[in-house]
Amino acid sequence: MTPAFHPEGRLRRIARVSAITRVLLALGALLAVTSWTAPMLVEARVLEFTIGPLRITWDIWSKWPSLHAALAEIGWSPSAFLVMPRVLVFLAVAIQVVQMFGLYQQGLIFTFRHVLYLHRIGLLLILWGVILLGFPALIRVLAGWFAEGYQGYWFSADWDALFYFVAGLGVTVMAWVMQEGLKLRHEQELTV
Amino acid sequence: MAIRVDLDVMLARRKMKLNDLAEAVGITPQNLSILKTGKARAIRFSTLDAICRVLECTPGDILVHVPDGCAGLPYQ
């Protein structure tokens, strides 16, 4: 058996763990998307999970109760408006991450495709932060167009939005740094 | 690139093949091919020293500075 400190051993270990991580990521993404979209079918506000003796209750509208009420009042589907953007961005990020780990599984650990995936993840996280920050304002503008005289929810200072925005910036910078590293490696490969 | 590598000229003069030179110098034929085809970005002094020793030449015999715009001109 090749020792873990041997290059081939290290790559094999990365490939094994990446394969497990991909499966867990895919299952986790499926579970998250199902849990977020399920309320859309029944317009439920509170979701409950029971896993054996463990019961988990999740009020998905706990952060935006007034927005939920405002959307329902003007006849719009709160779940469709607030869940679908989250689902779409989350799925997009999950796909990039799963594909990136797929490259690790193939033994490719430092390529320009990794930079591309990281860059996309960073941009998606920034986009999600912007959406979270500006969504209530957008809802109010749209409601103003379609529901005359609507004076509803205007702005929400959601700390999650700031976290996603900052995380997106961090990941984007990491992608740029990795790109510079790859250029240096390419230069090194062409040094005889 | 403003530096032209005339390695194939020296190989022809010494009647030596690329693979033989690579083995004598201690680098892979792929690496030497990168140098021969002009794709190399840099060359280590140790590699240049080894090539010159094997081909019995000076660096000027292998590396020629070509002003920009004249890279396609034949060897003189």
PDB file of C-alpha atoms in Angstrom:
ATOM      1  CA  MET A   1       0.000   0.000   0.000  1.00  0.00           C
ATOM      2  CA  THR A   2       1.381   3.390  -0.968  1.00  0.00           C
ATOM      3  CA  PRO A   3       2.085   5.551   2.098  1.00  0.00           C
ATOM      4  CA  ALA A   4      -0.039   8.656   2.505  1.00  0.00           C
ATOM      5  CA  PHE A   5       3.014  10.936   2.328  1.00  0.00           C
ATOM      6  CA  HIS A   6       3.870   9.620  -1.153  1.00  0.00           C
ATOM      7  CA  PRO A   7       2.454  11.873  -3.918  1.00  0.00           C
ATOM      8  CA  GLU A   8       0.320   9.081  -5.409  1.00  0.00           C
ATOM      9  CA  GLY A   9      -0.878   8.154  -1.924  1.00  0.00           C
ATOM     10  CA  ARG A  10      -1.888  11.737  -1.219  1.00  0.00           C
ATOM     11  CA  LEU A  11      -3.768  12.024  -4.495  1.00  0.00           C
ATOM     12  CA  ARG A  12      -5.557   8.745  -3.845  1.00  0.00           C
ATOM     13  CA  ARG A  13      -6.572   9.945  -0.403  1.00  0.00           C
ATOM     14  CA  ILE A  14      -7.876  13.211  -1.886  1.00  0.00           C
ATOM     15  CA  ALA A  15      -9.829  11.252  -4.521  1.00  0.00           C
ATOM     16  CA  ARG A  16     -11.395   8.948  -1.906  1.00  0.00           C
ATOM     17  CA  VAL A  17     -12.470  11.720   0.439  1.00  0.00           C
ATOM     18  CA  SER A  18     -13.680  13.847  -2.496  1.00  0.00           C
ATOM     19  CA  ALA A  19     -15.897  10.992  -3.692  1.00  0.00           C
ATOM     20  CA  ILE A  20     -17.511  10.725  -0.244  1.00  0.00           C
ATOM     21  CA  THR A  21     -17.860  14.501  -0.007  1.00  0.00           C
ATOM     22  CA  ARG A  22     -19.556  14.693  -3.410  1.00  0.00           C
ATOM     23  CA  VAL A  23     -22.160  12.146  -2.375  1.00  0.00           C
ATOM     24  CA  LEU A  24     -22.825  13.918   0.927  1.00  0.00           C
ATOM     25  CA  LEU A  25     -22.995  17.300  -0.814  1.00  0.00           C
ATOM     26  CA  ALA A  26     -25.469  16.000  -3.381  1.00  0.00           C
ATOM     27  CA  LEU A  27     -27.657  14.406  -0.695  1.00  0.00           C
ATOM     28  CA  GLY A  28     -27.474  17.514   1.456  1.00  0.00           C
ATOM     29  CA  ALA A  29     -28.422  19.740  -1.463  1.00  0.00           C
ATOM     30  CA  LEU A  30     -31.347  17.485  -2.327  1.00  0.00           C
ATOM     31  CA  LEU A  31     -32.565  17.555   1.271  1.00  0.00           C
ATOM     32  CA  ALA A  32     -32.210  21.335   1.531  1.00  0.00           C
ATOM     33  CA  VAL A  33     -34.011  21.983  -1.768  1.00  0.00           C
ATOM     34  CA  THR A  34     -36.802  19.574  -0.833  1.00  0.00           C
ATOM     35  CA  SER A  35     -37.266  21.184   2.550  1.00  0.00           C
ATOM     36  CA  TRP A  36     -37.390  24.661   1.034  1.00  0.00           C
ATOM     37  CA  THR A  37     -39.717  23.831  -1.841  1.00  0.00           C
ATOM     38  CA  ALA A  38     -42.071  21.548   0.072  1.00  0.00           C
ATOM     39  CA  PRO A  39     -43.815  24.478   1.789  1.00  0.00           C
ATOM     40  CA  MET A  40     -44.617  25.896  -1.641  1.00  0.00           C
ATOM     41  CA  LEU A  41     -46.932  22.966  -2.252  1.00  0.00           C
ATOM     42  CA  VAL A  42     -48.896  23.496   0.937  1.00  0.00           C
ATOM     43  CA  GLU A  43     -48.034  27.149   1.681  1.00  0.00           C
ATOM     44  CA  ALA A  44     -46.995  26.034   5.136  1.00  0.00           C
ATOM     45  CA  ARG A  45     -45.238  28.449   7.407  1.00  0.00           C
ATOM     46  CA  VAL A  46     -43.728  25.980   9.835  1.00  0.00           C
ATOM     47  CA  LEU A  47     -41.903  22.866   8.740  1.00  0.00           C
ATOM     48  CA  GLU A  48     -41.421  19.850  10.978  1.00  0.00           C
ATOM     49  CA  PHE A  49     -38.902  17.016  10.638  1.00  0.00           C
ATOM     50  CA  THR A  50     -39.012  13.855  12.661  1.00  0.00           C
ATOM     51  CA  ILE A  51     -35.923  11.646  12.592  1.00  0.00           C
ATOM     52  CA  GLY A  52     -36.452   8.860  15.128  1.00  0.00           C
ATOM     53  CA  PRO A  53     -36.915  10.472  18.530  1.00  0.00           C
ATOM     54  CA  LEU A  54     -35.649  13.817  17.260  1.00  0.00           C
ATOM     55  CA  ARG A  55     -38.165  16.416  16.180  1.00  0.00           C
ATOM     56  CA  ILE A  56     -36.950  19.542  14.393  1.00  0.00           C
ATOM     57  CA  THR A  57     -39.308  22.457  13.936  1.00  0.00           C
ATOM     58  CA  TRP A  58     -38.356  25.206  11.522  1.00  0.00           C
ATOM     59  CA  ASP A  59     -40.317  28.396  11.075  1.00  0.00           C
ATOM     60  CA  ILE A  60     -39.041  29.369   7.641  1.00  0.00           C
ATOM     61  CA  TRP A  61     -40.641  32.763   7.872  1.00  0.00           C
ATOM     62  CA  SER A  62     -39.284  33.628  11.309  1.00  0.00           C
ATOM     63  CA  LYS A  63     -37.044  36.353   9.923  1.00  0.00           C
ATOM     64  CA  TRP A  64     -39.602  37.957   7.651  1.00  0.00           C
ATOM     65  CA  PRO A  65     -43.025  37.564   9.298  1.00  0.00           C
ATOM     66  CA  SER A  66     -44.321  40.906   8.131  1.00  0.00           C
ATOM     67  CA  LEU A  67     -43.153  40.260   4.564  1.00  0.00           C
ATOM     68  CA  HIS A  68     -44.960  36.930   4.549  1.00  0.00           C
ATOM     69  CA  ALA A  69     -48.118  38.638   5.769  1.00  0.00           C
ATOM     70  CA  ALA A  70     -47.742  41.466   3.264  1.00  0.00           C
ATOM     71  CA  LEU A  71     -47.319  39.118   0.293  1.00  0.00           C
ATOM     72  CA  ALA A  72     -50.228  36.942   1.379  1.00  0.00           C
ATOM     73  CA  GLU A  73     -52.375  40.056   1.817  1.00  0.00           C
ATOM     74  CA  ILE A  74     -51.910  41.130  -1.786  1.00  0.00           C
ATOM     75  CA  GLY A  75     -52.552  37.612  -3.027  1.00  0.00           C
ATOM     76  CA  TRP A  76     -49.007  36.585  -3.970  1.00  0.00           C
ATOM     77  CA  SER A  77     -47.374  33.313  -3.032  1.00  0.00           C
ATOM     78  CA  PRO A  78     -44.806  34.130  -0.321  1.00  0.00           C
ATOM     79  CA  SER A  79     -43.047  30.796  -0.738  1.00  0.00           C
ATOM     80  CA  ALA A  80     -42.656  31.200  -4.473  1.00  0.00           C
ATOM     81  CA  PHE A  81     -41.190  34.667  -4.136  1.00  0.00           C
ATOM     82  CA  LEU A  82     -38.800  34.085  -1.297  1.00  0.00           C
ATOM     83  CA  VAL A  83     -37.954  30.413  -1.642  1.00  0.00           C
ATOM     84  CA  MET A  84     -37.303  30.075  -5.373  1.00  0.00           C
ATOM     85  CA  PRO A  85     -34.411  32.597  -5.622  1.00  0.00           C
ATOM     86  CA  ARG A  86     -32.790  30.920  -2.626  1.00  0.00           C
ATOM     87  CA  VAL A  87     -33.288  27.478  -4.184  1.00  0.00           C
ATOM     88  CA  LEU A  88     -31.908  28.530  -7.553  1.00  0.00           C
ATOM     89  CA  VAL A  89     -28.794  30.218  -6.146  1.00  0.00           C
ATOM     90  CA  PHE A  90     -28.190  27.363  -3.723  1.00  0.00           C
ATOM     91  CA  LEU A  91     -28.503  24.791  -6.514  1.00  0.00           C
ATOM     92  CA  ALA A  92     -26.119  26.776  -8.709  1.00  0.00           C
ATOM     93  CA  VAL A  93     -23.518  26.920  -5.916  1.00  0.00           C
ATOM     94  CA  ALA A  94     -23.988  23.232  -5.064  1.00  0.00           C
ATOM     95  CA  ILE A  95     -23.493  22.224  -8.710  1.00  0.00           C
ATOM     96  CA  GLN A  96     -20.226  24.171  -8.905  1.00  0.00           C
ATOM     97  CA  VAL A  97     -18.958  22.632  -5.662  1.00  0.00           C
ATOM     98  CA  VAL A  98     -19.905  19.087  -6.693  1.00  0.00           C
ATOM     99  CA  GLN A  99     -18.175  19.567 -10.073  1.00  0.00           C
ATOM    100  CA  MET A 100     -15.077  20.941  -8.365  1.00  0.00           C
ATOM    101  CA  PHE A 101     -14.904  17.910  -6.075  1.00  0.00           C
ATOM    102  CA  GLY A 102     -15.394  15.782  -9.168  1.00  0.00           C
ATOM    103  CA  LEU A 103     -12.105  17.144 -10.484  1.00  0.00           C
ATOM    104  CA  TYR A 104     -10.422  16.265  -7.170  1.00  0.00           C
ATOM    105  CA  GLN A 105     -11.843  12.774  -7.511  1.00  0.00           C
ATOM    106  CA  GLN A 106     -10.136  12.477 -10.898  1.00  0.00           C
ATOM    107  CA  GLY A 107      -6.799  13.471  -9.372  1.00  0.00           C
ATOM    108  CA  LEU A 108      -6.841  17.029 -10.787  1.00  0.00           C
ATOM    109  CA  ILE A 109      -6.103  19.314  -7.883  1.00  0.00           C
ATOM    110  CA  PHE A 110      -4.861  22.608  -9.298  1.00  0.00           C
ATOM    111  CA  THR A 111      -6.211  23.596 -12.700  1.00  0.00           C
ATOM    112  CA  PHE A 112      -7.839  26.590 -14.354  1.00  0.00           C
ATOM    113  CA  ARG A 113     -11.181  24.797 -14.142  1.00  0.00           C
ATOM    114  CA  HIS A 114     -10.926  24.968 -10.356  1.00  0.00           C
ATOM    115  CA  VAL A 115     -10.382  28.703 -10.678  1.00  0.00           C
ATOM    116  CA  LEU A 116     -13.462  28.944 -12.882  1.00  0.00           C
ATOM    117  CA  TYR A 117     -15.651  27.053 -10.398  1.00  0.00           C
ATOM    118  CA  LEU A 118     -14.362  29.072  -7.442  1.00  0.00           C
ATOM    119  CA  HIS A 119     -14.959  32.297  -9.326  1.00  0.00           C
ATOM    120  CA  ARG A 120     -18.536  31.269 -10.123  1.00  0.00           C
ATOM    121  CA  ILE A 121     -19.178  30.282  -6.498  1.00  0.00           C
ATOM    122  CA  GLY A 122     -17.866  33.650  -5.331  1.00  0.00           C
ATOM    123  CA  LEU A 123     -20.066  35.563  -7.774  1.00  0.00           C
ATOM    124  CA  LEU A 124     -23.128  33.500  -6.846  1.00  0.00           C
ATOM    125  CA  LEU A 125     -22.585  34.136  -3.138  1.00  0.00           C
ATOM    126  CA  ILE A 126     -22.211  37.875  -3.808  1.00  0.00           C
ATOM    127  CA  LEU A 127     -25.366  37.786  -5.910  1.00  0.00           C
ATOM    128  CA  TRP A 128     -27.224  35.969  -3.152  1.00  0.00           C
ATOM    129  CA  GLY A 129     -26.111  38.539  -0.589  1.00  0.00           C
ATOM    130  CA  VAL A 130     -27.337  41.350  -2.838  1.00  0.00           C
ATOM    131  CA  ILE A 131     -30.643  39.562  -3.441  1.00  0.00           C
ATOM    132  CA  LEU A 132     -31.180  39.010   0.294  1.00  0.00           C
ATOM    133  CA  LEU A 133     -30.463  42.657   0.991  1.00  0.00           C
ATOM    134  CA  GLY A 134     -32.571  44.084  -1.788  1.00  0.00           C
ATOM    135  CA  PHE A 135     -35.391  41.582  -2.061  1.00  0.00           C
ATOM    136  CA  PRO A 136     -37.846  43.213   0.298  1.00  0.00           C
ATOM    137  CA  ALA A 137     -37.333  46.510  -1.510  1.00  0.00           C
ATOM    138  CA  LEU A 138     -37.953  44.798  -4.841  1.00  0.00           C
ATOM    139  CA  ILE A 139     -41.114  43.208  -3.469  1.00  0.00           C
ATOM    140  CA  ARG A 140     -42.333  46.613  -2.362  1.00  0.00           C
ATOM    141  CA  VAL A 141     -41.671  48.125  -5.794  1.00  0.00           C
ATOM    142  CA  LEU A 142     -43.443  45.261  -7.563  1.00  0.00           C
ATOM    143  CA  ALA A 143     -46.308  45.382  -5.071  1.00  0.00           C
ATOM    144  CA  GLY A 144     -46.578  49.100  -5.685  1.00  0.00           C
ATOM    145  CA  TRP A 145     -47.049  48.429  -9.405  1.00  0.00           C
ATOM    146  CA  PHE A 146     -49.555  45.609  -9.065  1.00  0.00           C
ATOM    147  CA  ALA A 147     -51.327  46.424  -5.791  1.00  0.00           C
ATOM    148  CA  GLU A 148     -52.426  50.006  -5.774  1.00  0.00           C
ATOM    149  CA  GLY A 149     -51.597  51.959  -2.682  1.00  0.00           C
ATOM    150  CA  TYR A 150     -49.496  49.191  -1.157  1.00  0.00           C
ATOM    151  CA  GLN A 151     -47.316  50.516   1.665  1.00  0.00           C
ATOM    152  CA  GLY A 152     -45.647  47.375   2.779  1.00  0.00           C
ATOM    153  CA  TYR A 153     -42.271  46.115   3.884  1.00  0.00           C
ATOM    154  CA  TRP A 154     -39.337  48.177   2.658  1.00  0.00           C
ATOM    155  CA  PHE A 155     -35.912  47.131   3.848  1.00  0.00           C
ATOM    156  CA  SER A 156     -34.503  44.249   5.829  1.00  0.00           C
ATOM    157  CA  ALA A 157     -31.015  44.366   7.391  1.00  0.00           C
ATOM    158  CA  ASP A 158     -30.406  40.656   7.270  1.00  0.00           C
ATOM    159  CA  TRP A 159     -27.066  39.611   8.737  1.00  0.00           C
ATOM    160  CA  ASP A 160     -27.153  36.491   6.565  1.00  0.00           C
ATOM    161  CA  ALA A 161     -26.998  38.752   3.515  1.00  0.00           C
ATOM    162  CA  LEU A 162     -23.837  40.413   4.766  1.00  0.00           C
ATOM    163  CA  PHE A 163     -22.308  37.017   5.524  1.00  0.00           C
ATOM    164  CA  TYR A 164     -22.998  35.685   2.004  1.00  0.00           C
ATOM    165  CA  PHE A 165     -21.766  38.924   0.441  1.00  0.00           C
ATOM    166  CA  VAL A 166     -18.492  38.913   2.398  1.00  0.00           C
ATOM    167  CA  ALA A 167     -18.040  35.170   1.867  1.00  0.00           C
ATOM    168  CA  GLY A 168     -18.543  35.703  -1.857  1.00  0.00           C
ATOM    169  CA  LEU A 169     -15.880  38.416  -1.901  1.00  0.00           C
ATOM    170  CA  GLY A 170     -13.484  36.142  -0.018  1.00  0.00           C
ATOM    171  CA  VAL A 171     -14.022  33.223  -2.382  1.00  0.00           C
ATOM    172  CA  THR A 172     -13.570  35.523  -5.409  1.00  0.00           C
ATOM    173  CA  VAL A 173     -10.262  36.799  -4.044  1.00  0.00           C
ATOM    174  CA  MET A 174      -9.170  33.194  -3.428  1.00  0.00           C
ATOM    175  CA  ALA A 175     -10.002  32.388  -7.061  1.00  0.00           C
ATOM    176  CA  TRP A 176      -7.864  35.334  -8.244  1.00  0.00           C
ATOM    177  CA  VAL A 177      -4.950  34.256  -6.042  1.00  0.00           C
ATOM    178  CA  MET A 178      -5.245  30.695  -7.319  1.00  0.00           C
ATOM    179  CA  GLN A 179      -5.227  32.019 -10.884  1.00  0.00           C
ATOM    180  CA  GLU A 180      -1.963  33.873 -10.225  1.00  0.00           C
ATOM    181  CA  GLY A 181      -0.514  30.708  -8.708  1.00  0.00           C
ATOM    182  CA  LEU A 182      -1.452  28.741 -11.810  1.00  0.00           C
ATOM    183  CA  LYS A 183       0.223  31.324 -14.038  1.00  0.00           C
ATOM    184  CA  LEU A 184       3.392  31.006 -11.958  1.00  0.00           C
ATOM    185  CA  ARG A 185       3.228  27.225 -12.252  1.00  0.00           C
ATOM    186  CA  HIS A 186       2.721  27.468 -16.003  1.00  0.00           C
ATOM    187  CA  GLU A 187       5.769  29.727 -16.197  1.00  0.00           C
ATOM    188  CA  GLN A 188       7.729  27.232 -14.122  1.00  0.00           C
ATOM    189  CA  GLU A 189       6.692  24.361 -16.391  1.00  0.00           C
ATOM    190  CA  LEU A 190       8.105  26.264 -19.361  1.00  0.00           C
ATOM    191  CA  THR A 191      11.435  26.808 -17.597  1.00  0.00           C
ATOM    192  CA  VAL A 192      13.984  24.345 -18.926  1.00  0.00           C
TER     193      VAL A 192
ATOM    194  CA  MET B   1       9.905  36.408 -27.929  1.00  0.00           C
ATOM    195  CA  ALA B   2      13.159  38.239 -28.766  1.00  0.00           C
ATOM    196  CA  ILE B   3      15.446  35.254 -28.158  1.00  0.00           C
ATOM    197  CA  ARG B   4      15.721  32.612 -30.866  1.00  0.00           C
ATOM    198  CA  VAL B   5      16.927  29.154 -29.942  1.00  0.00           C
ATOM    199  CA  ASP B   6      19.083  27.541 -32.649  1.00  0.00           C
ATOM    200  CA  LEU B   7      19.431  24.201 -30.908  1.00  0.00           C
ATOM    201  CA  ASP B   8      18.488  22.201 -34.013  1.00  0.00           C
ATOM    202  CA  VAL B   9      21.353  23.866 -35.911  1.00  0.00           C
ATOM    203  CA  MET B  10      23.891  22.778 -33.295  1.00  0.00           C
ATOM    204  CA  LEU B  11      22.371  19.302 -33.159  1.00  0.00           C
ATOM    205  CA  ALA B  12      22.770  19.000 -36.917  1.00  0.00           C
ATOM    206  CA  ARG B  13      26.396  20.211 -36.739  1.00  0.00           C
ATOM    207  CA  ARG B  14      27.257  17.723 -34.041  1.00  0.00           C
ATOM    208  CA  LYS B  15      25.182  15.017 -35.721  1.00  0.00           C
ATOM    209  CA  MET B  16      23.337  14.369 -32.517  1.00  0.00           C
ATOM    210  CA  LYS B  17      19.700  13.497 -31.913  1.00  0.00           C
ATOM    211  CA  LEU B  18      17.457  15.362 -29.494  1.00  0.00           C
ATOM    212  CA  ASN B  19      16.880  12.305 -27.316  1.00  0.00           C
ATOM    213  CA  ASP B  20      20.623  11.702 -27.028  1.00  0.00           C
ATOM    214  CA  LEU B  21      21.232  15.313 -26.019  1.00  0.00           C
ATOM    215  CA  ALA B  22      18.401  15.135 -23.462  1.00  0.00           C
ATOM    216  CA  GLU B  23      19.892  12.021 -21.912  1.00  0.00           C
ATOM    217  CA  ALA B  24      23.372  13.534 -21.830  1.00  0.00           C
ATOM    218  CA  VAL B  25      22.139  16.793 -20.296  1.00  0.00           C
ATOM    219  CA  GLY B  26      19.865  15.087 -17.786  1.00  0.00           C
ATOM    220  CA  ILE B  27      16.507  16.521 -18.738  1.00  0.00           C
ATOM    221  CA  THR B  28      13.515  14.929 -20.415  1.00  0.00           C
ATOM    222  CA  PRO B  29      13.174  15.014 -24.220  1.00  0.00           C
ATOM    223  CA  GLN B  30       9.852  16.821 -23.713  1.00  0.00           C
ATOM    224  CA  ASN B  31      11.583  19.627 -21.833  1.00  0.00           C
ATOM    225  CA  LEU B  32      14.312  19.889 -24.450  1.00  0.00           C
ATOM    226  CA  SER B  33      11.649  19.940 -27.145  1.00  0.00           C
ATOM    227  CA  ILE B  34      10.052  22.935 -25.397  1.00  0.00           C
ATOM    228  CA  LEU B  35      13.401  24.704 -25.687  1.00  0.00           C
ATOM    229  CA  LYS B  36      13.993  23.622 -29.287  1.00  0.00           C
ATOM    230  CA  THR B  37      10.583  24.802 -30.493  1.00  0.00           C
ATOM    231  CA  GLY B  38      10.974  28.189 -28.847  1.00  0.00           C
ATOM    232  CA  LYS B  39       8.167  27.717 -26.318  1.00  0.00           C
ATOM    233  CA  ALA B  40      10.423  27.929 -23.282  1.00  0.00           C
ATOM    234  CA  ARG B  41      10.018  31.023 -21.113  1.00  0.00           C
ATOM    235  CA  ALA B  42      13.283  30.645 -19.232  1.00  0.00           C
ATOM    236  CA  ILE B  43      16.362  28.436 -19.070  1.00  0.00           C
ATOM    237  CA  ARG B  44      18.396  27.631 -15.988  1.00  0.00           C
ATOM    238  CA  PHE B  45      22.132  28.365 -16.098  1.00  0.00           C
ATOM    239  CA  SER B  46      22.777  24.772 -15.054  1.00  0.00           C
ATOM    240  CA  THR B  47      20.834  23.496 -18.071  1.00  0.00           C
ATOM    241  CA  LEU B  48      22.569  25.941 -20.430  1.00  0.00           C
ATOM    242  CA  ASP B  49      25.946  24.932 -18.990  1.00  0.00           C
ATOM    243  CA  ALA B  50      25.174  21.236 -19.532  1.00  0.00           C
ATOM    244  CA  ILE B  51      23.973  21.789 -23.123  1.00  0.00           C
ATOM    245  CA  CYS B  52      27.048  23.841 -24.032  1.00  0.00           C
ATOM    246  CA  ARG B  53      29.352  21.247 -22.498  1.00  0.00           C
ATOM    247  CA  VAL B  54      27.728  18.381 -24.431  1.00  0.00           C
ATOM    248  CA  LEU B  55      27.517  20.274 -27.753  1.00  0.00           C
ATOM    249  CA  GLU B  56      30.931  21.883 -27.238  1.00  0.00           C
ATOM    250  CA  CYS B  57      29.653  25.348 -28.011  1.00  0.00           C
ATOM    251  CA  THR B  58      28.990  28.690 -26.350  1.00  0.00           C
ATOM    252  CA  PRO B  59      25.608  30.079 -25.282  1.00  0.00           C
ATOM    253  CA  GLY B  60      25.786  32.524 -28.180  1.00  0.00           C
ATOM    254  CA  ASP B  61      25.783  29.590 -30.616  1.00  0.00           C
ATOM    255  CA  ILE B  62      22.426  28.431 -29.247  1.00  0.00           C
ATOM    256  CA  LEU B  63      20.714  31.636 -28.127  1.00  0.00           C
ATOM    257  CA  VAL B  64      20.396  34.501 -30.592  1.00  0.00           C
ATOM    258  CA  HIS B  65      18.831  37.839 -29.790  1.00  0.00           C
ATOM    259  CA  VAL B  66      16.431  38.886 -32.499  1.00  0.00           C
ATOM    260  CA  PRO B  67      14.947  42.393 -32.480  1.00  0.00           C
ATOM    261  CA  ASP B  68      11.138  42.407 -32.341  1.00  0.00           C
ATOM    262  CA  GLY B  69       9.645  41.890 -35.782  1.00  0.00           C
ATOM    263  CA  CYS B  70      12.556  39.910 -37.169  1.00  0.00           C
ATOM    264  CA  ALA B  71      11.805  36.579 -35.466  1.00  0.00           C
ATOM    265  CA  GLY B  72      10.841  34.907 -38.750  1.00  0.00           C
ATOM    266  CA  LEU B  73      14.121  35.645 -40.528  1.00  0.00           C
ATOM    267  CA  PRO B  74      16.317  32.630 -41.289  1.00  0.00           C
ATOM    268  CA  TYR B  75      19.470  31.881 -39.399  1.00  0.00           C
ATOM    269  CA  GLN B  76      22.543  33.807 -40.589  1.00  0.00           C
TER     270      GLN B  76
END
